[in-house]
Each structure stands twice: as C-alpha cells, then as structure tokens.
mmCIF file of C-alpha atoms in Angstrom:
data_model
loop_
_atom_site.group_PDB
_atom_site.id
_atom_site.type_symbol
_atom_site.label_atom_id
_atom_site.label_comp_id
_atom_site.label_asym_id
_atom_site.label_seq_id
_atom_site.Cartn_x
_atom_site.Cartn_y
_atom_site.Cartn_z
ATOM 1 C CA MET A 153 -26.524 9.037 -6.852
ATOM 2 C CA ASP A 154 -29.583 7.459 -8.532
ATOM 3 C CA HIS A 155 -27.888 7.338 -11.940
ATOM 4 C CA ILE A 156 -24.947 5.310 -10.655
ATOM 5 C CA LYS A 157 -25.095 1.558 -11.294
ATOM 6 C CA HIS A 158 -23.684 -0.854 -8.752
ATOM 7 C CA ASN A 159 -22.199 -4.031 -10.210
ATOM 8 C CA TYR A 160 -19.901 -6.802 -9.020
ATOM 9 C CA VAL A 161 -16.907 -8.351 -10.733
ATOM 10 C CA GLN A 162 -15.577 -11.764 -9.722
ATOM 11 C CA VAL A 163 -11.854 -11.484 -9.026
ATOM 12 C CA ASP A 164 -9.665 -14.133 -7.425
ATOM 13 C CA GLY A 165 -12.652 -15.744 -5.724
ATOM 14 C CA LEU A 166 -13.942 -12.407 -4.411
ATOM 15 C CA LYS A 167 -16.917 -10.300 -5.496
ATOM 16 C CA LEU A 168 -15.640 -6.750 -5.928
ATOM 17 C CA HIS A 169 -18.093 -3.854 -5.990
ATOM 18 C CA VAL A 170 -17.807 -1.460 -8.930
ATOM 19 C CA ALA A 171 -19.834 1.746 -9.202
ATOM 20 C CA GLU A 172 -20.357 2.845 -12.804
ATOM 21 C CA ILE A 173 -21.958 5.671 -14.747
ATOM 22 C CA GLY A 174 -21.730 6.851 -18.346
ATOM 23 C CA SER A 175 -21.801 5.368 -21.827
ATOM 24 C CA GLU A 176 -19.702 2.258 -22.434
ATOM 25 C CA SER A 177 -18.515 3.770 -25.724
ATOM 26 C CA SER A 178 -17.041 6.864 -24.026
ATOM 27 C CA PRO A 179 -13.426 7.294 -22.868
ATOM 28 C CA ALA A 180 -13.035 5.621 -19.477
ATOM 29 C CA VAL A 181 -12.055 7.203 -16.157
ATOM 30 C CA LEU A 182 -11.067 5.002 -13.224
ATOM 31 C CA PHE A 183 -11.348 6.398 -9.685
ATOM 32 C CA PHE A 184 -9.289 4.967 -6.790
ATOM 33 C CA HIS A 185 -10.368 5.897 -3.264
ATOM 34 C CA GLY A 186 -8.209 6.389 -0.174
ATOM 35 C CA PHE A 187 -8.759 5.736 3.550
ATOM 36 C CA PRO A 188 -11.131 6.002 5.372
ATOM 37 C CA GLU A 189 -12.997 6.311 2.108
ATOM 38 C CA ILE A 190 -14.839 3.981 -0.251
ATOM 39 C CA SER A 191 -16.043 4.541 -3.818
ATOM 40 C CA TYR A 192 -18.816 6.762 -2.381
ATOM 41 C CA THR A 193 -16.160 9.420 -1.776
ATOM 42 C CA TRP A 194 -16.296 10.210 -5.512
ATOM 43 C CA ARG A 195 -20.061 10.937 -5.486
ATOM 44 C CA HIS A 196 -19.532 14.589 -6.529
ATOM 45 C CA GLN A 197 -17.045 13.753 -9.273
ATOM 46 C CA MET A 198 -18.616 10.675 -10.881
ATOM 47 C CA ILE A 199 -21.776 12.347 -12.147
ATOM 48 C CA ALA A 200 -19.975 15.524 -13.296
ATOM 49 C CA VAL A 201 -17.363 13.531 -15.241
ATOM 50 C CA ALA A 202 -19.993 11.231 -16.776
ATOM 51 C CA ASN A 203 -22.107 14.242 -17.803
ATOM 52 C CA ALA A 204 -19.059 15.625 -19.614
ATOM 53 C CA GLY A 205 -18.951 12.553 -21.869
ATOM 54 C CA PHE A 206 -16.865 9.957 -20.036
ATOM 55 C CA ARG A 207 -17.454 6.444 -18.762
ATOM 56 C CA VAL A 208 -16.761 6.430 -15.017
ATOM 57 C CA VAL A 209 -15.710 3.363 -13.021
ATOM 58 C CA ALA A 210 -15.088 3.469 -9.240
ATOM 59 C CA PRO A 211 -14.323 0.167 -7.487
ATOM 60 C CA ASP A 212 -14.174 -0.599 -3.786
ATOM 61 C CA TYR A 213 -10.884 -2.395 -3.119
ATOM 62 C CA ARG A 214 -11.030 -5.931 -1.728
ATOM 63 C CA GLY A 215 -11.900 -5.677 1.962
ATOM 64 C CA TYR A 216 -13.375 -2.184 1.536
ATOM 65 C CA GLY A 217 -16.930 -0.935 1.038
ATOM 66 C CA LEU A 218 -19.299 -3.399 -0.582
ATOM 67 C CA SER A 219 -16.518 -5.669 -1.848
ATOM 68 C CA ASP A 220 -15.825 -9.049 -0.287
ATOM 69 C CA ILE A 221 -13.276 -9.336 2.488
ATOM 70 C CA PRO A 222 -10.303 -11.574 1.639
ATOM 71 C CA ALA A 223 -9.922 -14.719 3.740
ATOM 72 C CA GLU A 224 -6.656 -13.382 5.175
ATOM 73 C CA PRO A 225 -6.870 -9.571 5.226
ATOM 74 C CA GLU A 226 -3.442 -9.338 6.856
ATOM 75 C CA LYS A 227 -1.871 -10.742 3.673
ATOM 76 C CA THR A 228 -3.427 -8.188 1.300
ATOM 77 C CA SER A 229 -0.909 -6.170 -0.712
ATOM 78 C CA PHE A 230 -0.713 -3.252 -3.118
ATOM 79 C CA ALA A 231 0.084 -5.850 -5.785
ATOM 80 C CA ASP A 232 -3.314 -7.457 -5.110
ATOM 81 C CA LEU A 233 -5.138 -4.155 -5.642
ATOM 82 C CA VAL A 234 -3.333 -3.537 -8.921
ATOM 83 C CA ALA A 235 -4.031 -7.085 -10.158
ATOM 84 C CA ASP A 236 -7.688 -6.702 -9.142
ATOM 85 C CA THR A 237 -7.869 -3.479 -11.145
ATOM 86 C CA ALA A 238 -6.476 -5.115 -14.284
ATOM 87 C CA THR A 239 -9.071 -7.891 -13.997
ATOM 88 C CA ILE A 240 -11.902 -5.387 -13.484
ATOM 89 C CA LEU A 241 -10.864 -3.424 -16.582
ATOM 90 C CA ASP A 242 -10.613 -6.609 -18.642
ATOM 91 C CA SER A 243 -14.066 -7.724 -17.493
ATOM 92 C CA LEU A 244 -15.478 -4.354 -18.549
ATOM 93 C CA SER A 245 -13.595 -4.464 -21.899
ATOM 94 C CA ILE A 246 -11.708 -1.252 -21.086
ATOM 95 C CA SER A 247 -8.317 -1.130 -22.823
ATOM 96 C CA LYS A 248 -7.355 2.486 -22.083
ATOM 97 C CA VAL A 249 -8.209 4.622 -19.079
ATOM 98 C CA PHE A 250 -7.621 7.843 -17.219
ATOM 99 C CA VAL A 251 -6.667 7.139 -13.605
ATOM 100 C CA ILE A 252 -7.706 9.399 -10.720
ATOM 101 C CA GLY A 253 -6.457 8.490 -7.242
ATOM 102 C CA LYS A 254 -6.935 10.112 -3.850
ATOM 103 C CA ASP A 255 -4.729 9.550 -0.781
ATOM 104 C CA PHE A 256 -3.181 6.066 -1.029
ATOM 105 C CA GLY A 257 -5.298 5.574 -4.164
ATOM 106 C CA ALA A 258 -2.572 7.714 -5.749
ATOM 107 C CA MET A 259 -0.075 4.969 -4.915
ATOM 108 C CA VAL A 260 -2.349 2.315 -6.421
ATOM 109 C CA GLY A 261 -2.721 4.514 -9.501
ATOM 110 C CA TYR A 262 0.993 5.013 -10.019
ATOM 111 C CA ILE A 263 1.804 1.330 -9.483
ATOM 112 C CA PHE A 264 -0.927 0.452 -11.994
ATOM 113 C CA SER A 265 0.592 2.977 -14.420
ATOM 114 C CA LEU A 266 4.027 1.416 -14.018
ATOM 115 C CA PHE A 267 2.751 -2.078 -14.843
ATOM 116 C CA PHE A 268 0.279 -1.082 -17.564
ATOM 117 C CA PRO A 269 1.629 2.031 -19.333
ATOM 118 C CA GLU A 270 -0.150 1.014 -22.530
ATOM 119 C CA LYS A 271 -3.513 1.292 -20.748
ATOM 120 C CA LEU A 272 -2.851 4.776 -19.312
ATOM 121 C CA ALA A 273 -4.308 7.877 -20.979
ATOM 122 C CA GLY A 274 -3.306 10.141 -18.097
ATOM 123 C CA ILE A 275 -3.195 10.251 -14.302
ATOM 124 C CA ILE A 276 -4.527 12.672 -11.691
ATOM 125 C CA THR A 277 -3.824 12.342 -7.992
ATOM 126 C CA LEU A 278 -5.220 14.278 -5.052
ATOM 127 C CA GLY A 279 -3.584 14.710 -1.651
ATOM 128 C CA ILE A 280 -0.597 12.448 -2.333
ATOM 129 C CA PRO A 281 1.784 12.834 -5.303
ATOM 130 C CA TYR A 282 3.992 10.114 -6.714
ATOM 131 C CA MET A 283 6.465 9.214 -3.957
ATOM 132 C CA PRO A 284 9.570 7.094 -4.618
ATOM 133 C CA PRO A 285 10.385 4.303 -2.137
ATOM 134 C CA GLU A 286 13.026 6.395 -0.360
ATOM 135 C CA ALA A 287 10.447 9.125 0.341
ATOM 136 C CA LEU A 288 8.071 6.563 1.858
ATOM 137 C CA GLN A 289 10.954 5.249 3.946
ATOM 138 C CA GLN A 290 11.517 8.803 5.193
ATOM 139 C CA LEU A 291 8.068 8.756 6.815
ATOM 140 C CA GLN A 292 9.428 6.192 9.270
ATOM 141 C CA THR A 293 11.666 8.905 10.736
ATOM 142 C CA LEU A 294 8.666 10.871 12.024
ATOM 143 C CA PRO A 295 7.923 10.583 15.770
ATOM 144 C CA GLU A 296 6.706 7.298 17.268
ATOM 145 C CA GLY A 297 3.252 8.829 17.773
ATOM 146 C CA PHE A 298 2.847 9.593 14.051
ATOM 147 C CA TYR A 299 -0.435 7.993 13.003
ATOM 148 C CA MET A 300 1.062 5.863 10.212
ATOM 149 C CA ARG A 301 3.679 4.397 12.533
ATOM 150 C CA ARG A 302 1.045 3.661 15.165
ATOM 151 C CA TRP A 303 -1.246 1.959 12.651
ATOM 152 C CA GLN A 304 1.637 -0.121 11.298
ATOM 153 C CA GLU A 305 2.057 -1.717 14.739
ATOM 154 C CA PRO A 306 0.080 -5.007 14.810
ATOM 155 C CA GLY A 307 -2.791 -4.801 17.278
ATOM 156 C CA ARG A 308 -2.307 -1.137 18.202
ATOM 157 C CA ALA A 309 -4.964 0.349 15.931
ATOM 158 C CA GLU A 310 -7.250 -2.649 16.471
ATOM 159 C CA ALA A 311 -7.269 -1.909 20.201
ATOM 160 C CA ASP A 312 -7.614 1.843 19.648
ATOM 161 C CA PHE A 313 -10.487 1.529 17.154
ATOM 162 C CA GLY A 314 -12.086 -1.278 19.165
ATOM 163 C CA ARG A 315 -13.074 1.141 21.938
ATOM 164 C CA PHE A 316 -15.631 2.711 19.580
ATOM 165 C CA ASP A 317 -18.221 1.714 17.003
ATOM 166 C CA ALA A 318 -17.364 2.022 13.294
ATOM 167 C CA LYS A 319 -19.293 5.286 12.918
ATOM 168 C CA THR A 320 -17.278 6.956 15.681
ATOM 169 C CA VAL A 321 -13.972 5.724 14.232
ATOM 170 C CA VAL A 322 -14.781 7.113 10.770
ATOM 171 C CA ARG A 323 -16.059 10.353 12.311
ATOM 172 C CA LYS A 324 -12.860 10.849 14.283
ATOM 173 C CA ILE A 325 -10.604 10.048 11.322
ATOM 174 C CA TYR A 326 -12.493 12.410 9.025
ATOM 175 C CA ILE A 327 -12.182 15.229 11.549
ATOM 176 C CA LEU A 328 -8.517 14.423 12.217
ATOM 177 C CA PHE A 329 -7.539 14.221 8.548
ATOM 178 C CA SER A 330 -9.419 17.445 7.754
ATOM 179 C CA ARG A 331 -7.000 19.411 9.922
ATOM 180 C CA SER A 332 -3.777 20.989 8.682
ATOM 181 C CA GLU A 333 -1.607 19.509 11.462
ATOM 182 C CA VAL A 334 0.171 16.178 10.942
ATOM 183 C CA PRO A 335 -1.582 13.704 13.309
ATOM 184 C CA ILE A 336 0.912 12.772 16.042
ATOM 185 C CA ALA A 337 -0.117 11.357 19.415
ATOM 186 C CA SER A 338 1.877 11.743 22.615
ATOM 187 C CA GLU A 339 3.475 8.748 24.323
ATOM 188 C CA ASN A 340 0.487 7.900 26.524
ATOM 189 C CA GLN A 341 -2.179 8.806 24.000
ATOM 190 C CA GLU A 342 -3.856 6.872 21.179
ATOM 191 C CA ILE A 343 -4.645 8.335 17.749
ATOM 192 C CA MET A 344 -8.405 8.277 18.341
ATOM 193 C CA ASP A 345 -7.844 10.414 21.454
ATOM 194 C CA LEU A 346 -6.606 13.282 19.274
ATOM 195 C CA VAL A 347 -10.261 14.068 18.471
ATOM 196 C CA GLU A 348 -12.666 15.068 21.227
ATOM 197 C CA GLN A 349 -16.069 13.364 21.225
ATOM 198 C CA SER A 350 -17.699 16.800 20.929
ATOM 199 C CA ALA A 351 -15.663 17.895 17.879
ATOM 200 C CA PRO A 352 -17.976 18.779 14.963
ATOM 201 C CA LEU A 353 -17.824 17.195 11.529
ATOM 202 C CA PRO A 354 -16.433 19.378 8.736
ATOM 203 C CA SER A 355 -19.217 21.564 7.310
ATOM 204 C CA TRP A 356 -19.009 19.828 3.914
ATOM 205 C CA PHE A 357 -19.415 16.311 5.352
ATOM 206 C CA THR A 358 -22.976 15.473 6.362
ATOM 207 C CA GLU A 359 -24.400 13.045 8.895
ATOM 208 C CA GLU A 360 -25.868 11.173 5.909
ATOM 209 C CA ASP A 361 -22.373 10.853 4.417
ATOM 210 C CA LEU A 362 -21.107 9.567 7.753
ATOM 211 C CA GLU A 363 -23.910 6.993 7.935
ATOM 212 C CA THR A 364 -22.945 5.668 4.492
ATOM 213 C CA TYR A 365 -19.318 5.232 5.526
ATOM 214 C CA ALA A 366 -20.307 3.764 8.892
ATOM 215 C CA ALA A 367 -22.540 1.117 7.307
ATOM 216 C CA SER A 368 -19.658 0.162 5.022
ATOM 217 C CA TYR A 369 -17.094 -0.238 7.803
ATOM 218 C CA GLU A 370 -19.565 -2.051 10.041
ATOM 219 C CA LYS A 371 -19.628 -4.659 7.285
ATOM 220 C CA SER A 372 -15.935 -4.715 6.349
ATOM 221 C CA GLY A 373 -14.207 -3.801 9.583
ATOM 222 C CA PHE A 374 -10.798 -2.129 9.397
ATOM 223 C CA LEU A 375 -8.391 -5.083 9.054
ATOM 224 C CA THR A 376 -7.845 -4.828 5.289
ATOM 225 C CA ALA A 377 -7.621 -1.042 5.513
ATOM 226 C CA LEU A 378 -4.893 -1.262 8.149
ATOM 227 C CA GLN A 379 -2.976 -3.752 6.006
ATOM 228 C CA VAL A 380 -3.231 -1.671 2.829
ATOM 229 C CA PRO A 381 -2.020 1.011 2.937
ATOM 230 C CA TYR A 382 -0.371 1.244 6.347
ATOM 231 C CA ARG A 383 1.241 -2.131 6.959
ATOM 232 C CA SER A 384 2.143 -2.513 3.274
ATOM 233 C CA LEU A 385 3.553 0.993 2.905
ATOM 234 C CA LEU A 386 7.131 -0.115 2.278
ATOM 235 C CA GLU A 387 6.163 -2.928 -0.109
ATOM 236 C CA ARG A 388 8.205 -2.688 -3.320
ATOM 237 C CA VAL A 389 5.942 -3.280 -6.309
ATOM 238 C CA GLU A 390 7.554 -2.754 -9.693
ATOM 239 C CA PRO A 391 7.945 -4.665 -12.957
ATOM 240 C CA PRO A 392 11.035 -6.869 -13.453
ATOM 241 C CA ASN A 393 14.043 -4.963 -14.790
ATOM 242 C CA HIS A 394 12.505 -1.592 -13.913
ATOM 243 C CA ASP A 395 15.102 1.183 -13.908
ATOM 244 C CA PRO A 396 14.582 3.099 -10.623
ATOM 245 C CA ASN A 397 16.012 6.232 -12.235
ATOM 246 C CA ALA A 398 13.639 6.144 -15.205
ATOM 247 C CA PRO A 399 10.451 8.225 -15.193
ATOM 248 C CA ILE A 400 7.507 6.386 -13.633
ATOM 249 C CA VAL A 401 4.906 7.958 -15.917
ATOM 250 C CA LYS A 402 5.465 9.778 -19.185
ATOM 251 C CA ALA A 403 1.753 10.275 -19.819
ATOM 252 C CA PRO A 404 0.049 13.583 -18.943
ATOM 253 C CA ALA A 405 -0.273 13.965 -15.174
ATOM 254 C CA LEU A 406 -1.891 16.342 -12.700
ATOM 255 C CA PHE A 407 -1.500 16.651 -8.924
ATOM 256 C CA ILE A 408 -4.140 18.558 -6.949
ATOM 257 C CA THR A 409 -3.404 19.480 -3.361
ATOM 258 C CA GLY A 410 -4.991 21.665 -0.738
ATOM 259 C CA GLU A 411 -2.524 23.995 0.901
ATOM 260 C CA LYS A 412 -4.067 23.075 4.261
ATOM 261 C CA ASP A 413 -3.762 19.340 3.631
ATOM 262 C CA PHE A 414 -1.704 17.893 6.507
ATOM 263 C CA PHE A 415 0.224 15.791 3.968
ATOM 264 C CA PHE A 416 1.488 19.028 2.430
ATOM 265 C CA SER A 417 3.123 19.726 5.831
ATOM 266 C CA PHE A 418 5.252 16.567 5.808
ATOM 267 C CA PRO A 419 8.978 17.324 6.080
ATOM 268 C CA GLY A 420 10.441 18.043 2.650
ATOM 269 C CA MET A 421 7.138 17.764 0.782
ATOM 270 C CA GLU A 422 6.952 21.353 -0.436
ATOM 271 C CA GLU A 423 10.535 21.217 -1.732
ATOM 272 C CA TYR A 424 9.955 17.810 -3.370
ATOM 273 C CA LEU A 425 6.961 19.188 -5.265
ATOM 274 C CA LYS A 426 8.991 22.185 -6.416
ATOM 275 C CA SER A 427 12.174 20.478 -7.510
ATOM 276 C CA GLY A 428 12.105 16.688 -7.168
ATOM 277 C CA ILE A 429 8.941 15.110 -8.503
ATOM 278 C CA LYS A 430 9.374 15.882 -12.221
ATOM 279 C CA ARG A 431 12.325 13.514 -12.318
ATOM 280 C CA TYR A 432 9.739 10.738 -11.944
ATOM 281 C CA VAL A 433 6.691 12.344 -13.588
ATOM 282 C CA PRO A 434 8.087 14.741 -16.214
ATOM 283 C CA ASN A 435 4.744 15.840 -17.672
ATOM 284 C CA LEU A 436 3.219 16.743 -14.310
ATOM 285 C CA GLU A 437 1.205 19.870 -13.623
ATOM 286 C CA ILE A 438 0.511 20.857 -9.999
ATOM 287 C CA MET A 439 -2.568 22.795 -8.857
ATOM 288 C CA TYR A 440 -2.834 24.233 -5.344
ATOM 289 C CA LEU A 441 -6.163 25.064 -3.695
ATOM 290 C CA PRO A 442 -5.393 27.585 -0.916
ATOM 291 C CA GLU A 443 -8.004 26.523 1.660
ATOM 292 C CA GLY A 444 -8.116 22.889 0.629
ATOM 293 C CA SER A 445 -7.876 20.067 3.172
ATOM 294 C CA HIS A 446 -6.942 16.398 2.684
ATOM 295 C CA PHE A 447 -10.500 15.840 1.395
ATOM 296 C CA VAL A 448 -10.394 18.656 -1.131
ATOM 297 C CA HIS A 449 -12.633 16.782 -3.611
ATOM 298 C CA GLU A 450 -15.438 16.648 -1.042
ATOM 299 C CA GLN A 451 -14.730 20.084 0.398
ATOM 300 C CA PHE A 452 -14.620 21.955 -2.923
ATOM 301 C CA PRO A 453 -16.268 19.591 -5.434
ATOM 302 C CA GLU A 454 -17.003 22.219 -8.070
ATOM 303 C CA LYS A 455 -13.422 23.514 -8.106
ATOM 304 C CA VAL A 456 -11.981 20.013 -8.230
ATOM 305 C CA ASN A 457 -14.461 18.894 -10.897
ATOM 306 C CA GLN A 458 -13.421 21.800 -13.115
ATOM 307 C CA LEU A 459 -9.741 20.883 -12.757
ATOM 308 C CA LEU A 460 -10.489 17.234 -13.532
ATOM 309 C CA LEU A 461 -12.577 18.086 -16.582
ATOM 310 C CA ASN A 462 -10.026 20.544 -17.954
ATOM 311 C CA PHE A 463 -7.384 17.802 -17.786
ATOM 312 C CA LEU A 464 -9.602 15.034 -19.157
ATOM 313 C CA LYS A 465 -10.894 17.107 -22.080
ATOM 314 C CA SER A 466 -7.377 18.309 -22.955
ATOM 315 C CA ASN A 467 -6.079 14.739 -23.119
ATOM 316 C CA LYS A 468 -9.184 12.939 -24.396
ATOM 317 C CA TYR A 469 -8.368 9.875 -26.481
#
C-alpha cells in the first residue's frame, strides 16, 4: 500500500478522501466501495490495475473512511454520492473513466453512468448487478428479519450495533456477509446476534485488515452508512425525461459474482441474470466464480484482477 497516495478533495464543504495510484496521463479507473467497506477494500486491485498502465482513483464516500462526516448524515442520498463523484473527477481533470463498483457501489456506479454517459468508458460491478427500481422494491417483500429491512428501521441498527465496539460490528458483518445464506434474523433476534462471538474471520481477511476497518468506523460511526445505502434504497435518482424502458448503459459492461454470494440467492436473481438484465445493460458479460463469496475481490484477488484487466485492456480508450 506504500505506493498509494492519499489526497483530499473539497466537495460541498466536506473534505473527501481519495486514494490514488498510477500516472495522471493514463486511462482512469474509478473504484466505488460497498458496506462495510471503505476504499481500503480495493487494496489488491488498485496496485495491479495501476501496474497494468491505468490511473486508479478510489474515494471514500462522504461519512465513510477518512472522508468528513456530513452535518446531517440522515439526509445523505445516492444523489449526493454521484454529485460528489463528478466534483472529484473534475478536480482531478478526469473526463473519461472506467467505473468499478462493489456491493451498493454498483448502484452508485450505474446512477453515475446514467447521468454522465459521456464520461463512461465501461462499467464493472461485483456482487450486485444493475437492478431496476421494481427489483429493489421486491426486496421489501422478504421477511421482516431480513437485514436490509431491519437496518432501514430508524434506531434499530443503532441499538443493535451500539452493544458492541466498531471492531466487533465490522467483524460480525464481514463474517455474516461472507456466508452463502441470506441474513435473516428471527423475531426476537437482532442481526448482530446471527454471528457468534467465537466465529472466526474468513481466512482471506486478516486481523490487520480488521484493524484498518475498525479504526475507520471508530472515526465515522455508522450513521451515514445506514442512510446510504439502506435507508435510501428506494430513492429514485435519474435524469429528467429518462425513459425507464431505455437501456441504462450502452457502454461495455461486466458483472462478476461469486456463486456462493448470498446476494446470488435472492429470490429471482438467477433468472434475472439469465434473461432480464440485458434489457437494461445490453452489452453486459457475466462471469461466475464458483466458490466466490460476497467479498470475491478480497477472497480471490488474483482471479478478480485478471478479469478486471482483461476487460479494461479490451476496452482501453
């Protein structure tokens, strides 16, 4: 990680942390993290992509990582994250970019692509594909104990997380999200209780990694993270006069998923990937990693890096 520079960009009165590596004259690649991640999650990919001849930029969203926390975290929106991204790219004089998004970073990436198609060279998402609003609405039909529904409830996650320090919360979420089962708590159980205190970390996630995440969330807390994505999940963000039946992205696109990713087990997901998604992303290729979890880029970095580089080199501008 020594080669990675850590800079700050002033956006809307906030200092946003941006990790960077690679020559400023090279084609740019923008990495969006998910939850409970921060830009550090891309540590394996950033150096490999930069070494292959690209300029790599990985911001922490407002309220995440080393970025400032907004004055009212509960009012943060997906639209804010997309606007922040546009300002960051302008400040770095980047006019065209490949977008790579993991987890809800995929949603940020696709919304960005919808608003700024002229800036998009191509898009790769991991764990979560493009999902139209009606598919996101469908998630609300899952049981009451479904983790997203629980975390959407004001105060519920705050009380659940508040029983533990930040390190324990991140530890439990990493273990929980590494499993293939969709996280659903019973009526008298909280989401954090789904993971025993004695449960081991995944073999590919070290105590040092955990310490890095813990230090970040000790600083930021979880309020912004609960707001975006979970409490903003049904927010409609699209340009004026957008045709909902038109393709979202016509640029080259790649979706990478682990077959043991719990998101892959969501009702209707497998069928959607087979027969529904290309209506929205016609030039999409899908790659499945048989043993891959929700954190496939950390679990199998070399495999994921090769897929990323094959796509980036094939579509280099």
